Short mmCIF file of C-alpha atoms and ligand atoms in Angstrom, two decimals:
data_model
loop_
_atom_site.label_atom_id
_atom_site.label_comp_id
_atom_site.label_asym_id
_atom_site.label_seq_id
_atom_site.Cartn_x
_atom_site.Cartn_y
_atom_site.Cartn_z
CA UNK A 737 -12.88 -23.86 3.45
CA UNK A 738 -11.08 -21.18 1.53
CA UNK A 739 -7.88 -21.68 0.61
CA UNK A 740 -6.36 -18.33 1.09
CA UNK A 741 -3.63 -17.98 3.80
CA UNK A 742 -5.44 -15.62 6.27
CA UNK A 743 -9.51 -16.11 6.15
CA UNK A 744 -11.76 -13.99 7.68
CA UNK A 745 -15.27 -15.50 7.43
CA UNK A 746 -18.71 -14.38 8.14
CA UNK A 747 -16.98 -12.09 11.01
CA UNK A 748 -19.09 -10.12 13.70
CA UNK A 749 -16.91 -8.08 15.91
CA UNK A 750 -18.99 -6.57 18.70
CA UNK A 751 -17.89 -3.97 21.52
CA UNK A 752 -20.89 -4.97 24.56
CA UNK A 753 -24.24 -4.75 22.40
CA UNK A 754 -22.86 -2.80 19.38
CA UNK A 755 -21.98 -4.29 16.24
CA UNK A 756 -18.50 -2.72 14.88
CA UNK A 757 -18.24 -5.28 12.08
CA UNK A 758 -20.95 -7.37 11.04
CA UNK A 759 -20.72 -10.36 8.85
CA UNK A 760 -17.15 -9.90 6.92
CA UNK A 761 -15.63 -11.83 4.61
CA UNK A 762 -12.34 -11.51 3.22
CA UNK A 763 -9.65 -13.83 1.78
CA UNK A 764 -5.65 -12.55 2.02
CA UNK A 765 -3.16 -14.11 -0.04
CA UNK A 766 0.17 -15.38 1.35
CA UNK A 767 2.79 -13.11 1.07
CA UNK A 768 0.49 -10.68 0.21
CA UNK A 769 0.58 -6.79 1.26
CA UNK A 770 -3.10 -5.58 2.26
CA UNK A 771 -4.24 -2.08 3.29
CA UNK A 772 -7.20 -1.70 5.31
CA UNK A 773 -8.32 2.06 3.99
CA UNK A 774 -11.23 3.86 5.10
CA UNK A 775 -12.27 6.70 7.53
CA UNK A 776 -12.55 6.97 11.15
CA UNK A 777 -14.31 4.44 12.81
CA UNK A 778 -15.06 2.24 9.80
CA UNK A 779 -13.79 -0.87 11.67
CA UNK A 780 -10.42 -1.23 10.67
CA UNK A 781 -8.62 -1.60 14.16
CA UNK A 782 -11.45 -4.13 15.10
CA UNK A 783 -11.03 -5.89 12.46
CA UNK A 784 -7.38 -6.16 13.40
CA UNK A 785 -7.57 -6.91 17.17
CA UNK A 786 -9.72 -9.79 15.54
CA UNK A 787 -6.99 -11.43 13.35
CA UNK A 788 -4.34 -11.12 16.38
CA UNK A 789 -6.64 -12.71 18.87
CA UNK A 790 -7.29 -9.46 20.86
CA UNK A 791 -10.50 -9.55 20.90
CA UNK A 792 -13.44 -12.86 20.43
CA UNK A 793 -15.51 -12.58 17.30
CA UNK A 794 -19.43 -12.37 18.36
CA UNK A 795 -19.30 -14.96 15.29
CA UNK A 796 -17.66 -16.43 12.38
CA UNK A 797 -14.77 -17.76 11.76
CA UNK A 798 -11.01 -16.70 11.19
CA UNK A 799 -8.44 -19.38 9.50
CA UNK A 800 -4.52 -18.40 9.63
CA UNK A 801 -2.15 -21.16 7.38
CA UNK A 802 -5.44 -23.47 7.01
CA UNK A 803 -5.53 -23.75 10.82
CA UNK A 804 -8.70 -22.04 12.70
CA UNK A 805 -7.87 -19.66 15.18
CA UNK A 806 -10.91 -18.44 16.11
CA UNK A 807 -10.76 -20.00 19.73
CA UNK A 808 -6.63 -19.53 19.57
CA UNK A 809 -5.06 -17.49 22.33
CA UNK A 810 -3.46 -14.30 21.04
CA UNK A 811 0.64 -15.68 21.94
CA UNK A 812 -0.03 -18.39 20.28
CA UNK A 813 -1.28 -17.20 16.75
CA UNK A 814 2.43 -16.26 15.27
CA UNK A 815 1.25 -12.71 14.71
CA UNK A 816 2.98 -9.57 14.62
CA UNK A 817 2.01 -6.61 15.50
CA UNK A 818 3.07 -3.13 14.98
CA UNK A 819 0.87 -0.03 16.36
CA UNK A 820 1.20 3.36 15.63
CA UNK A 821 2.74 3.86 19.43
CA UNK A 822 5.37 1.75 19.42
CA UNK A 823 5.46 0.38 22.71
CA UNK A 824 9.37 -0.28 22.77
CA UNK A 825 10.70 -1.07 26.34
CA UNK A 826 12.05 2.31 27.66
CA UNK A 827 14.75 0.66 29.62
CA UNK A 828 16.55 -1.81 27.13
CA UNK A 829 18.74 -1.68 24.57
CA UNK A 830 17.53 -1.34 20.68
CA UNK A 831 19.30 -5.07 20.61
CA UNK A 832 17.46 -6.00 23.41
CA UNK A 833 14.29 -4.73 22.39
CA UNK A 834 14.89 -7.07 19.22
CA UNK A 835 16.40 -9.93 21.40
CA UNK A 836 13.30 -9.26 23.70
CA UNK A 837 10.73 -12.34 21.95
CA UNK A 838 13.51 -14.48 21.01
CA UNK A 839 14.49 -14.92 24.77
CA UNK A 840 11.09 -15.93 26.08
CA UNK A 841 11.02 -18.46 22.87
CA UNK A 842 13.93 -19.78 24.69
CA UNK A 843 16.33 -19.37 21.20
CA UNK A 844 19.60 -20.52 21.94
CA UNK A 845 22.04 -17.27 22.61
CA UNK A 846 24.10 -17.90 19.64
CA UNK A 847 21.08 -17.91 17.29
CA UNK A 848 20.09 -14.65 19.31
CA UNK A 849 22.91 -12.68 18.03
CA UNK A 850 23.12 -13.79 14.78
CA UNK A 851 19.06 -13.13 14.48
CA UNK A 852 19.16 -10.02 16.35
CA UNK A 853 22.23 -8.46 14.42
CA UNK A 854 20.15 -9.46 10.89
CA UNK A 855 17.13 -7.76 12.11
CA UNK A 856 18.89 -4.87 13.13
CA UNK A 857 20.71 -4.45 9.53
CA UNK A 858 17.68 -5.35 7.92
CA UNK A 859 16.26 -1.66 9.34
CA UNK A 860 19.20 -0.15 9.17
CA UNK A 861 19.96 -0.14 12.90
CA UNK A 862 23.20 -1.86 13.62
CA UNK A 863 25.03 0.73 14.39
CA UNK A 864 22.31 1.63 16.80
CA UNK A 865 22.13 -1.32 18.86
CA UNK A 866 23.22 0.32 22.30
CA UNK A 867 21.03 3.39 22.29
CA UNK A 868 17.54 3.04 24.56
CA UNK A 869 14.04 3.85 22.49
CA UNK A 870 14.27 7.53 23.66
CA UNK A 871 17.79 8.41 22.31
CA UNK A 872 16.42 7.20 18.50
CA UNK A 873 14.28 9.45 16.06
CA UNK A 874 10.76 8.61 15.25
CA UNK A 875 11.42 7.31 12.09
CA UNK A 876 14.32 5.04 14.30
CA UNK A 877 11.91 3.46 16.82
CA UNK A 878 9.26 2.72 14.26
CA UNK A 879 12.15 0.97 12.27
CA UNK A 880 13.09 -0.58 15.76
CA UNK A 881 9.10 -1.86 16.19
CA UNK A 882 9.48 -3.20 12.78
CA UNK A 883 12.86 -5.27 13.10
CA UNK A 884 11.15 -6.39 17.02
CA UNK A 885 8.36 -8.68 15.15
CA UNK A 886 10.18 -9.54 12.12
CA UNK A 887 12.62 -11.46 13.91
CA UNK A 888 10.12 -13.46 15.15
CA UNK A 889 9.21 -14.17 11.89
CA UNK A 890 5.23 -14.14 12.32
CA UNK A 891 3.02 -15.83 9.44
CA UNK A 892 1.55 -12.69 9.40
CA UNK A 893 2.26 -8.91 10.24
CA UNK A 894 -0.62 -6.20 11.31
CA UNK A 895 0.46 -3.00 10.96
CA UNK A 896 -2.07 -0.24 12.40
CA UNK A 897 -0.86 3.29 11.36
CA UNK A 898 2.78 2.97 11.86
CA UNK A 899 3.53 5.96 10.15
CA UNK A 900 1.08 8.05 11.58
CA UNK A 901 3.60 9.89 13.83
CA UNK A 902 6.05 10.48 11.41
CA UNK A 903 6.84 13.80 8.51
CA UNK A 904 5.76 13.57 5.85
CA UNK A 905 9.36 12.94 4.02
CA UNK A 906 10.12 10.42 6.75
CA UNK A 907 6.90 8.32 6.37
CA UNK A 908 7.84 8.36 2.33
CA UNK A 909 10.85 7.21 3.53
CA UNK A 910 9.68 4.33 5.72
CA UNK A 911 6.81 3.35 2.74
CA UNK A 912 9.69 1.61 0.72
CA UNK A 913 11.26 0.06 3.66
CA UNK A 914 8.48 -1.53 4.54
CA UNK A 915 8.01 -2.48 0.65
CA UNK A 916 11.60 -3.50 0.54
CA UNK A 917 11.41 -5.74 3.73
CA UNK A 918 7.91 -6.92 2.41
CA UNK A 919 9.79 -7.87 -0.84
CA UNK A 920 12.66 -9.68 1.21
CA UNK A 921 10.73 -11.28 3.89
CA UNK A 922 7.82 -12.59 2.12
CA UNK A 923 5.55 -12.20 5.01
CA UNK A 924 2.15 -11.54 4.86
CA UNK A 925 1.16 -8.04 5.76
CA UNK A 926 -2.29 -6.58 7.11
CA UNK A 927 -1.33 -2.99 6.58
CA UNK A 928 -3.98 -0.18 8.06
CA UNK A 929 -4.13 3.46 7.38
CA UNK A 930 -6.57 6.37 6.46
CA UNK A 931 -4.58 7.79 4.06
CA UNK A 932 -5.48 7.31 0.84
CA UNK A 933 -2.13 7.80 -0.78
CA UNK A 934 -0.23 5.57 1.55
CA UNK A 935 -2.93 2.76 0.80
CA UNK A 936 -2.31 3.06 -3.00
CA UNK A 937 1.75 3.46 -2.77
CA UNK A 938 1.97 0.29 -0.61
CA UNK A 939 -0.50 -2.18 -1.17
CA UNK A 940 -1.30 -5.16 -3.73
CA UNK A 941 -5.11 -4.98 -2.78
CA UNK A 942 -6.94 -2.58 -1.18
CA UNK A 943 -9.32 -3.08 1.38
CA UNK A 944 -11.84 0.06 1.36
CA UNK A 945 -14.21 0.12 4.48
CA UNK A 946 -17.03 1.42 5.31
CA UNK A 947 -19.61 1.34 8.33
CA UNK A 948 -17.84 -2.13 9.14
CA UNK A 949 -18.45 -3.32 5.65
CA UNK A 950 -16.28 -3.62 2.44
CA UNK A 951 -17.39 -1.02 0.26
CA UNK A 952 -14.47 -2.01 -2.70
CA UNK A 953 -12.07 -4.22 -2.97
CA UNK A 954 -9.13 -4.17 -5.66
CA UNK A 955 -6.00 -3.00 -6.40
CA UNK A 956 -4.79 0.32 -6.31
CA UNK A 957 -4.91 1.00 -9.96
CA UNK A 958 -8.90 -0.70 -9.82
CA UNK A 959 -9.80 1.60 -6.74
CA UNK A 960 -8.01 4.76 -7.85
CA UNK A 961 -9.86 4.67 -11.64
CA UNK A 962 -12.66 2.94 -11.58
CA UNK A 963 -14.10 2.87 -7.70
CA UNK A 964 -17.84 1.91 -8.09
CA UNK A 965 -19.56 4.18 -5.57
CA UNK A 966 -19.75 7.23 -4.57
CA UNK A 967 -18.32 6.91 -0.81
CA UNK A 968 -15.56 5.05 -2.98
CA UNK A 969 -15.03 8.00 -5.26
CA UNK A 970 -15.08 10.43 -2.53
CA UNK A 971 -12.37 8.68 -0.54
CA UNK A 972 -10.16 8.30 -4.05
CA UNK A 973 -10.15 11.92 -4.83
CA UNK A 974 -13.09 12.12 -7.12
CA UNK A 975 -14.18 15.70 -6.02
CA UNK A 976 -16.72 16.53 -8.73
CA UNK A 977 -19.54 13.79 -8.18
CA UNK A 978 -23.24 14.94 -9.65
CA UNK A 979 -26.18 13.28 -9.47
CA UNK A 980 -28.15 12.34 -12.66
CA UNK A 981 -31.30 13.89 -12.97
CA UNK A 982 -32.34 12.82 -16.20
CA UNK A 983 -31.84 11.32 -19.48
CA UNK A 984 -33.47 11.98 -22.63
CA UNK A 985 -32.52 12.44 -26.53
CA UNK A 986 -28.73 11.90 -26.03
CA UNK A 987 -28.46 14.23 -23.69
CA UNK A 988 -27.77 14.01 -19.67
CA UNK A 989 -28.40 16.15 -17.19
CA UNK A 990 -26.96 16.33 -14.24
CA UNK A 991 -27.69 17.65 -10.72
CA UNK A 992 -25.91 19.13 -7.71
CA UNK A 993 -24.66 15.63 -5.91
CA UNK A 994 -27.55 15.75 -2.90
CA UNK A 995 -30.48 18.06 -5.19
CA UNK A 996 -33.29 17.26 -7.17
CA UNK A 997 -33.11 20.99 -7.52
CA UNK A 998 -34.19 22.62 -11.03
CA UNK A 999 -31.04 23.84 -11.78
CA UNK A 1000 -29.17 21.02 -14.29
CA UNK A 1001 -26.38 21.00 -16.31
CA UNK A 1002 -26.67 18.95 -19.61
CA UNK A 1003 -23.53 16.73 -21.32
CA UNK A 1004 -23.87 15.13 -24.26
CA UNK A 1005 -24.60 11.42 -24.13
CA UNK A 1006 -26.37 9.19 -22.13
CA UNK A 1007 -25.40 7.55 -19.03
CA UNK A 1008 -27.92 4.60 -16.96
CA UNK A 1009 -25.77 5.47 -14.18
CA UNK A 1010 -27.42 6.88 -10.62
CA UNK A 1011 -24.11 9.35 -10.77
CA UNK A 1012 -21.54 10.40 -12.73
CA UNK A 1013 -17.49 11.97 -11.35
CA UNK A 1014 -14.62 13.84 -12.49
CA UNK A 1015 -11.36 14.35 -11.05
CA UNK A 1016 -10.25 17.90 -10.87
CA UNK A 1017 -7.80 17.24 -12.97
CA UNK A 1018 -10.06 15.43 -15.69
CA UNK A 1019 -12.11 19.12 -15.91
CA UNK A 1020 -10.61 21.33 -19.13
CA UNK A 1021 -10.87 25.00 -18.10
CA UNK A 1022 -10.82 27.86 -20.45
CA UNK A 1023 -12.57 26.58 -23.37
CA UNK A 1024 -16.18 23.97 -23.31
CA UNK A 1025 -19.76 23.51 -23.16
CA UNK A 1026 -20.43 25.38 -20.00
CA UNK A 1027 -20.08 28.45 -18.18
CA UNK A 1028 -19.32 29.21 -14.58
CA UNK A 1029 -17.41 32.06 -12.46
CA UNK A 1030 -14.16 31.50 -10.68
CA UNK A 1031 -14.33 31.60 -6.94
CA UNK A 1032 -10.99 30.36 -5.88
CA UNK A 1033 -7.72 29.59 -7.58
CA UNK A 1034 -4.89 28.00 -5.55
CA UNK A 1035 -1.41 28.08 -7.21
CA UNK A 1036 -0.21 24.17 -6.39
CA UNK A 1037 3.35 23.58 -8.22
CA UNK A 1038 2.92 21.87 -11.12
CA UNK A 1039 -0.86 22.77 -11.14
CA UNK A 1040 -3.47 25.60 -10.34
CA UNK A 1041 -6.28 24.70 -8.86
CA UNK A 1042 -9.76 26.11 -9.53
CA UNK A 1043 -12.99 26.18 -8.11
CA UNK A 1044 -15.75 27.27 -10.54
CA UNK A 1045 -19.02 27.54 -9.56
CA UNK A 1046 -22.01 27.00 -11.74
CA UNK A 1047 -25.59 25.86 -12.12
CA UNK A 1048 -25.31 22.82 -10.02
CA UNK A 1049 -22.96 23.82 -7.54
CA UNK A 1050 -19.02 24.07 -7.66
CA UNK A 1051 -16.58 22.65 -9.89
CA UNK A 1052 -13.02 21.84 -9.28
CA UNK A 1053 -10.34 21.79 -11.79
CA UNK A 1054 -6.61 21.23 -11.77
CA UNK A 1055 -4.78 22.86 -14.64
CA UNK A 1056 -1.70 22.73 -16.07
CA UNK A 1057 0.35 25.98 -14.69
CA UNK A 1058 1.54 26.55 -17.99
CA UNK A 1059 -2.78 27.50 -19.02
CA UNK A 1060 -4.12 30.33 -19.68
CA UNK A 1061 -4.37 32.11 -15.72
CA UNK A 1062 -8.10 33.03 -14.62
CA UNK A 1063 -8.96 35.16 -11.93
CA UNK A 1064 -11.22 35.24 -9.17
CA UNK A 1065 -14.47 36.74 -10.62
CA UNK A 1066 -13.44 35.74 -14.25
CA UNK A 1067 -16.71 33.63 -16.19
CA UNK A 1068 -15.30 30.76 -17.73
CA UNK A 1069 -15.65 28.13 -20.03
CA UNK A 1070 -15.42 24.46 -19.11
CA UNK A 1071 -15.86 20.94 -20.06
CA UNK A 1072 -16.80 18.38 -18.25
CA UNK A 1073 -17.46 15.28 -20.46
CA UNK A 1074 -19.02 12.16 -20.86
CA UNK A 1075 -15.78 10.49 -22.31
CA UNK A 1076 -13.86 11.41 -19.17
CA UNK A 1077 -16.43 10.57 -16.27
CA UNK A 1078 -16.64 7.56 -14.19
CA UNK A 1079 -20.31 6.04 -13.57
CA UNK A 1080 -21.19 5.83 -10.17
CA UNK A 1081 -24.11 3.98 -8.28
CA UNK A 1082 -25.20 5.35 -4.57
N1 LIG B 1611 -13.26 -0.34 23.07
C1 LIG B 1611 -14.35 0.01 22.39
N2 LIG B 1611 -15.57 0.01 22.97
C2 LIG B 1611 -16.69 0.34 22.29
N3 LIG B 1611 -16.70 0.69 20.99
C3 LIG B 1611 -15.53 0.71 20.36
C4 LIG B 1611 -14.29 0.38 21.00
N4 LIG B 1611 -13.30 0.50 20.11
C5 LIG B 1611 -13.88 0.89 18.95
N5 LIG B 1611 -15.21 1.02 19.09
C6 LIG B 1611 -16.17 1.40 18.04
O1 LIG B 1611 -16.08 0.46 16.97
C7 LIG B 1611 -16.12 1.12 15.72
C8 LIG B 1611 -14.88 0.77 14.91
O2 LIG B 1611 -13.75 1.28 15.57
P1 LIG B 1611 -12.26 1.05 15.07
O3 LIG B 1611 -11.35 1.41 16.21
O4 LIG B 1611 -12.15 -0.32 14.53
O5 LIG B 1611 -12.16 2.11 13.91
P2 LIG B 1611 -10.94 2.48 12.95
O6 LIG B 1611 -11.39 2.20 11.58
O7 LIG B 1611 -9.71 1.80 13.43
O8 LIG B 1611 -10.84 4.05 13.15
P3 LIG B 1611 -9.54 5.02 13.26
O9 LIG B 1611 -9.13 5.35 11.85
O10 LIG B 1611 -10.10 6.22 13.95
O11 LIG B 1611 -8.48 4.32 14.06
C9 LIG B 1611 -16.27 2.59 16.01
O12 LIG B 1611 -17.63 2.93 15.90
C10 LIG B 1611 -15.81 2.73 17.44
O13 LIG B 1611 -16.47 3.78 18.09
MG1 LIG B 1612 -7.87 2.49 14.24
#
């Protein structure tokens, strides 16, 4: 047996006849903060429904506090849950909603208020206690859903895109709450999302899926510089991935990312890797070993964005505003270099 505090072992999850998640193993830390990150589909709310108890692993094993759950009824697993709709009771107070779980544990009233009126100060809510679901913002009820299962102080918290339905500057917002009640609380905290930057703002590991499989595991600084594949590369912003061709006397050469074609690009170097990526922002424009012609520039802020294209396909690089400004049609210079690329296998 491991001895993490959440232990998800040899898992199958199965809708009917078709495998969602086969065979996963993963180990979460108490107290720890873990994203699940990875596209649509990928298994992610499966793998959730699993650790609440929503749904009966085909097989394996799931351990919560050193206790197996596998066979444990959802109510009784001392999880909390919070889903991207909310599902607040329309008709009751915000201090109701809160006082809601503690009433069916049969807490004594006193403890109630005391409990409730933390959890509501804790969000930032007090002042709010009176007003139904419907007369909050969306940033208030998710804060609401929040303060409803920490109260009841679960050993561990699944979040499943609770910001999802939020602005952007409100989910910002909400990302250090939650990392502020995280910090405060202690509690363990399964933490889903698609969003790349969300996963890497929040979490202390990072859980990237694939296909029902974990294609990288680490934490955000691991996935974000050194991700190991090139479905991990993709999803962490690596837009310039090329295949490598071939290798001879010191020199690479690379091909368009899904080619054998002719056309090949050689860096200086050598490289045993199957492919080799650049962020945009890792590609020097204006100046280099090769030549392409600008087919797009996008002004971003504090960068200008180009798209170059050249013998093995297009390029993109992010550049300093304060460079040298290119043109759509211009034929530049660039360098994209062995130094600065991260080795990828398929
Ligand atoms: N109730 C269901 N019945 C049958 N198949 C399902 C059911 N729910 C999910 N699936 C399938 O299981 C796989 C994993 O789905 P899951 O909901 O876990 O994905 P996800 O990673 O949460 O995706 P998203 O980011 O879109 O929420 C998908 O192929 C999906 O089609
Ligand atoms: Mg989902």
């Amino acid at each position: 047996m491991s001895d993490a505090y959440v232990s998800l072992q040899q898992l199958t999850l199965a809708y009917g006849d078709s495998i969602a998640v086969p065979d996963l193993d993963l180990d979460i830390n108490e107290g720890e903060l873990i994203t699940l990150l990875g596209p649509s589909g990928c298994g992610k709310t499966t793998t959730m429904r699993a650790i609440a108890g929503l749904m009966q692993p085909k097989s394996g094993r799931i351990f919560i506090d050193g206790v197996d759950v596998t066979r444990v009824s959802a109510n009784k697993r001392q999880i909390g849950l919070v889903f991207q709709s909310y599902a607040l009771f329309p008709h009751l107070s915000a201090y109701e909603n809160v006082a809601f779980g503690l009433r069916l544990r049969r807490v004594a009233s006193h403890q109630i208020q005391q409990q409730v009126n933390q959890g509501l100060e804790r969000v930032g809510l007090q002042q709010l206690a009176t007003r139904k679901p419907a007369e909050l913002s969306g940033g208030q009820q998710q804060r609401l859903a929040l303060a409803r299962s920490l109260v009841m102080q679960p050993k561990v918290l699944l979040l499943d895109e609770p910001l999802s339905n939020l602005d952007a500057k409100l989910r910002l917002e909400m990302r250090s709450e939650l990392q502020r009640l995280q910090r405060e609380t202690a509690i363990t905290m399964v933490f889903v999302t698609h969003d790349q930057s969300e996963a890497l703002a929040l979490a202390d590991r990072i859980v990237l899926m694939s296909d029902g499989h974990i294609a990288q595991l680490g934490t955000a600084e691991e996935l974000y510089n050194a991700p190991d594949t090139v479905f991990a590369a993709d999803f962490m912003g690596f837009e310039n991935i090329f295949k490598v061709a071939d290798e001879r006397d010191g020199l690479c050469y690379l091909a368009g990312r899904d080619s054998d074609v002719s056309a090949r690009l050689e860096i200086a170097g050598s490289s045993e890797a199957g492919y080799l990526a650049w962020r945009p922002a890792a590609v020097s424009v204006g100046q280099g070993q090769h030549r392409g012609e600008v087919r797009s520039v996008a002004f971003a802020g504090e960068t200008r964005e180009y798209v170059i294209e050249c013998t093995i396909g297009f390029v993109k690089a992010q550049v300093p505003v304060g460079n040298r400004v290119h043109a759509v049609g211009d034929v530049v210079d660039f360098e994209l270099s062995l130094s600065t690329a991260r080795p990828l296998r398929d």
